[in-house]
Amino acid sequence: MNLRLYLDTADVTAWETWLPVGIFYGVTSNPLLLERAQVPCTLESLTNLATKAFELGAKEVQLQTWGDTQQALVITGQAIAAIDPRIVVKVPITRLGTTAAAELIATGIRVTLTAVYEVPQILIAAALDAEYAAPYLGRINDAGGNGREALAAMQQALNGVQSPTRILTASIRDIGDMAYLAARGLDTFTFSPRIAEALFSSEQTIAATTAFEQAAETAGKG
């Protein structure tokens, strides 16, 4: 399956609501999302989260390492990866993070380079053979850039060097952005429960479904 959709939250209640719908490949998280969900940023908490996500049907869970040194990032990343082979370790695309990511990848650990903002940064992920690179679409717009065009250019760059790295589009605020980028070859998206809700909020679809149900009830009485 080329298309991969992820639920971007550490809120287990949201997982319980949305993962059974069947459209999500997995879930993604980071320390900020853990904080919002009032989940401690500890290996024990991440283990419990991953276990719950897999129980709910997630095929993959992406969890972020932390630390202010290369060694700390690597040691924590290794511990996170050891929880389950279906886990991908997220690492910030700083010089320090990239060095740690290279070490993790060299030992066979799956990695997402995250917090991507600039088009040339995608070449870092390609050079490392990272499985994913996660640019922040909405935040690129906030900084005065054109998020859509930047991500489309990133995909063109990956295509140009024939890299298998997937762009994991994050910080999505409009479902139209996903359709735009999908038409340009991007196939991996992570988004909040609010965006998931928006995917199912078409007034025309809701009206048509109501009409179907009313017709079925009428026909059933006949």
PDB file of C-alpha atoms in Angstrom, residues 102-202:
ATOM      1  CA  ALA A 102      23.309   7.936  11.260  1.00  0.00           C
ATOM      2  CA  GLU A 103      24.484   5.798  14.163  1.00  0.00           C
ATOM      3  CA  LEU A 104      21.005   4.409  14.739  1.00  0.00           C
ATOM      4  CA  ILE A 105      20.475   3.622  11.064  1.00  0.00           C
ATOM      5  CA  ALA A 106      23.876   1.891  10.896  1.00  0.00           C
ATOM      6  CA  THR A 107      22.624  -0.582  13.515  1.00  0.00           C
ATOM      7  CA  GLY A 108      19.429  -1.314  11.601  1.00  0.00           C
ATOM      8  CA  ILE A 109      17.079   0.973  13.514  1.00  0.00           C
ATOM      9  CA  ARG A 110      14.310   2.610  11.524  1.00  0.00           C
ATOM     10  CA  VAL A 111      14.456   6.400  11.637  1.00  0.00           C
ATOM     11  CA  THR A 112      12.349   9.445  10.787  1.00  0.00           C
ATOM     12  CA  LEU A 113      14.235  12.732  10.586  1.00  0.00           C
ATOM     13  CA  THR A 114      11.798  15.292  11.939  1.00  0.00           C
ATOM     14  CA  ALA A 115      11.377  19.081  12.183  1.00  0.00           C
ATOM     15  CA  VAL A 116      12.209  19.597   8.492  1.00  0.00           C
ATOM     16  CA  TYR A 117      11.597  23.172   7.302  1.00  0.00           C
ATOM     17  CA  GLU A 118      13.871  23.835   4.312  1.00  0.00           C
ATOM     18  CA  VAL A 119      13.851  22.082   0.939  1.00  0.00           C
ATOM     19  CA  PRO A 120      17.609  21.313   0.970  1.00  0.00           C
ATOM     20  CA  GLN A 121      17.214  19.481   4.284  1.00  0.00           C
ATOM     21  CA  ILE A 122      15.498  16.662   2.437  1.00  0.00           C
ATOM     22  CA  LEU A 123      18.893  15.762   0.975  1.00  0.00           C
ATOM     23  CA  ILE A 124      20.151  15.031   4.490  1.00  0.00           C
ATOM     24  CA  ALA A 125      17.454  12.396   4.895  1.00  0.00           C
ATOM     25  CA  ALA A 126      18.182  10.979   1.452  1.00  0.00           C
ATOM     26  CA  ALA A 127      21.923  10.824   2.134  1.00  0.00           C
ATOM     27  CA  LEU A 128      21.318   8.884   5.359  1.00  0.00           C
ATOM     28  CA  ASP A 129      18.759   6.598   3.733  1.00  0.00           C
ATOM     29  CA  ALA A 130      16.333   7.529   6.488  1.00  0.00           C
ATOM     30  CA  GLU A 131      13.016   5.744   6.119  1.00  0.00           C
ATOM     31  CA  TYR A 132      11.049   8.983   6.574  1.00  0.00           C
ATOM     32  CA  ALA A 133      11.566  12.742   6.705  1.00  0.00           C
ATOM     33  CA  ALA A 134       8.882  14.833   8.412  1.00  0.00           C
ATOM     34  CA  PRO A 135       8.454  18.434   7.219  1.00  0.00           C
ATOM     35  CA  TYR A 136       6.051  20.735   9.078  1.00  0.00           C
ATOM     36  CA  LEU A 137       3.678  22.069   6.441  1.00  0.00           C
ATOM     37  CA  GLY A 138       1.674  24.453   8.634  1.00  0.00           C
ATOM     38  CA  ARG A 139       4.719  25.798  10.418  1.00  0.00           C
ATOM     39  CA  ILE A 140       6.475  26.493   7.109  1.00  0.00           C
ATOM     40  CA  ASN A 141       3.462  28.642   6.226  1.00  0.00           C
ATOM     41  CA  ASP A 142       3.618  30.331   9.638  1.00  0.00           C
ATOM     42  CA  ALA A 143       7.228  31.281   8.957  1.00  0.00           C
ATOM     43  CA  GLY A 144       6.206  33.010   5.722  1.00  0.00           C
ATOM     44  CA  GLY A 145       6.942  30.184   3.315  1.00  0.00           C
ATOM     45  CA  ASN A 146       4.713  28.285   0.925  1.00  0.00           C
ATOM     46  CA  GLY A 147       4.309  24.914   2.579  1.00  0.00           C
ATOM     47  CA  ARG A 148       2.620  23.222  -0.344  1.00  0.00           C
ATOM     48  CA  GLU A 149       5.258  24.237  -2.867  1.00  0.00           C
ATOM     49  CA  ALA A 150       8.109  23.484  -0.464  1.00  0.00           C
ATOM     50  CA  LEU A 151       6.897  19.927   0.110  1.00  0.00           C
ATOM     51  CA  ALA A 152       6.254  19.372  -3.584  1.00  0.00           C
ATOM     52  CA  ALA A 153       9.844  20.514  -4.241  1.00  0.00           C
ATOM     53  CA  MET A 154      11.119  18.117  -1.569  1.00  0.00           C
ATOM     54  CA  GLN A 155       9.366  15.230  -3.311  1.00  0.00           C
ATOM     55  CA  GLN A 156      10.836  16.289  -6.655  1.00  0.00           C
ATOM     56  CA  ALA A 157      14.292  16.325  -5.079  1.00  0.00           C
ATOM     57  CA  LEU A 158      13.834  12.800  -3.711  1.00  0.00           C
ATOM     58  CA  ASN A 159      12.603  11.630  -7.090  1.00  0.00           C
ATOM     59  CA  GLY A 160      15.572  13.294  -8.742  1.00  0.00           C
ATOM     60  CA  VAL A 161      18.101  11.352  -6.678  1.00  0.00           C
ATOM     61  CA  GLN A 162      15.940   8.208  -6.713  1.00  0.00           C
ATOM     62  CA  SER A 163      15.724   8.113  -2.942  1.00  0.00           C
ATOM     63  CA  PRO A 164      13.232   5.744  -1.254  1.00  0.00           C
ATOM     64  CA  THR A 165      12.854   8.112   1.729  1.00  0.00           C
ATOM     65  CA  ARG A 166       9.202   8.905   2.346  1.00  0.00           C
ATOM     66  CA  ILE A 167       8.058  12.432   3.108  1.00  0.00           C
ATOM     67  CA  LEU A 168       5.872  12.216   6.207  1.00  0.00           C
ATOM     68  CA  THR A 169       3.848  15.410   5.936  1.00  0.00           C
ATOM     69  CA  ALA A 170       3.113  16.837   9.390  1.00  0.00           C
ATOM     70  CA  SER A 171       1.528  19.992  10.820  1.00  0.00           C
ATOM     71  CA  ILE A 172      -1.475  19.670   8.496  1.00  0.00           C
ATOM     72  CA  ARG A 173      -4.229  22.209   9.097  1.00  0.00           C
ATOM     73  CA  ASP A 174      -6.360  21.838   5.969  1.00  0.00           C
ATOM     74  CA  ILE A 175      -7.495  18.621   4.311  1.00  0.00           C
ATOM     75  CA  GLY A 176      -7.101  20.358   0.959  1.00  0.00           C
ATOM     76  CA  ASP A 177      -3.333  20.356   1.500  1.00  0.00           C
ATOM     77  CA  MET A 178      -3.306  16.560   1.509  1.00  0.00           C
ATOM     78  CA  ALA A 179      -5.212  16.324  -1.768  1.00  0.00           C
ATOM     79  CA  TYR A 180      -2.899  18.897  -3.357  1.00  0.00           C
ATOM     80  CA  LEU A 181       0.239  17.079  -2.249  1.00  0.00           C
ATOM     81  CA  ALA A 182      -1.098  13.617  -3.077  1.00  0.00           C
ATOM     82  CA  ALA A 183      -1.602  14.800  -6.654  1.00  0.00           C
ATOM     83  CA  ARG A 184       2.113  15.645  -6.671  1.00  0.00           C
ATOM     84  CA  GLY A 185       3.317  12.268  -5.499  1.00  0.00           C
ATOM     85  CA  LEU A 186       3.357  12.589  -1.709  1.00  0.00           C
ATOM     86  CA  ASP A 187       1.740   9.580  -0.063  1.00  0.00           C
ATOM     87  CA  THR A 188       2.407   9.758   3.684  1.00  0.00           C
ATOM     88  CA  PHE A 189       0.542  12.090   6.050  1.00  0.00           C
ATOM     89  CA  THR A 190       0.134  12.478   9.797  1.00  0.00           C
ATOM     90  CA  PHE A 191      -2.616  14.641  11.238  1.00  0.00           C
ATOM     91  CA  SER A 192      -4.645  15.436  14.312  1.00  0.00           C
ATOM     92  CA  PRO A 193      -8.086  14.085  15.253  1.00  0.00           C
ATOM     93  CA  ARG A 194      -9.509  17.469  14.188  1.00  0.00           C
ATOM     94  CA  ILE A 195      -8.305  16.906  10.621  1.00  0.00           C
ATOM     95  CA  ALA A 196      -9.578  13.319  10.740  1.00  0.00           C
ATOM     96  CA  GLU A 197     -12.990  14.683  11.664  1.00  0.00           C
ATOM     97  CA  ALA A 198     -12.835  17.136   8.757  1.00  0.00           C
ATOM     98  CA  LEU A 199     -12.330  14.252   6.315  1.00  0.00           C
ATOM     99  CA  PHE A 200     -15.798  13.009   7.248  1.00  0.00           C
ATOM    100  CA  SER A 201     -17.632  16.341   7.484  1.00  0.00           C
ATOM    101  CA  SER A 202     -18.871  16.785   3.910  1.00  0.00           C
TER     102      SER A 202
END
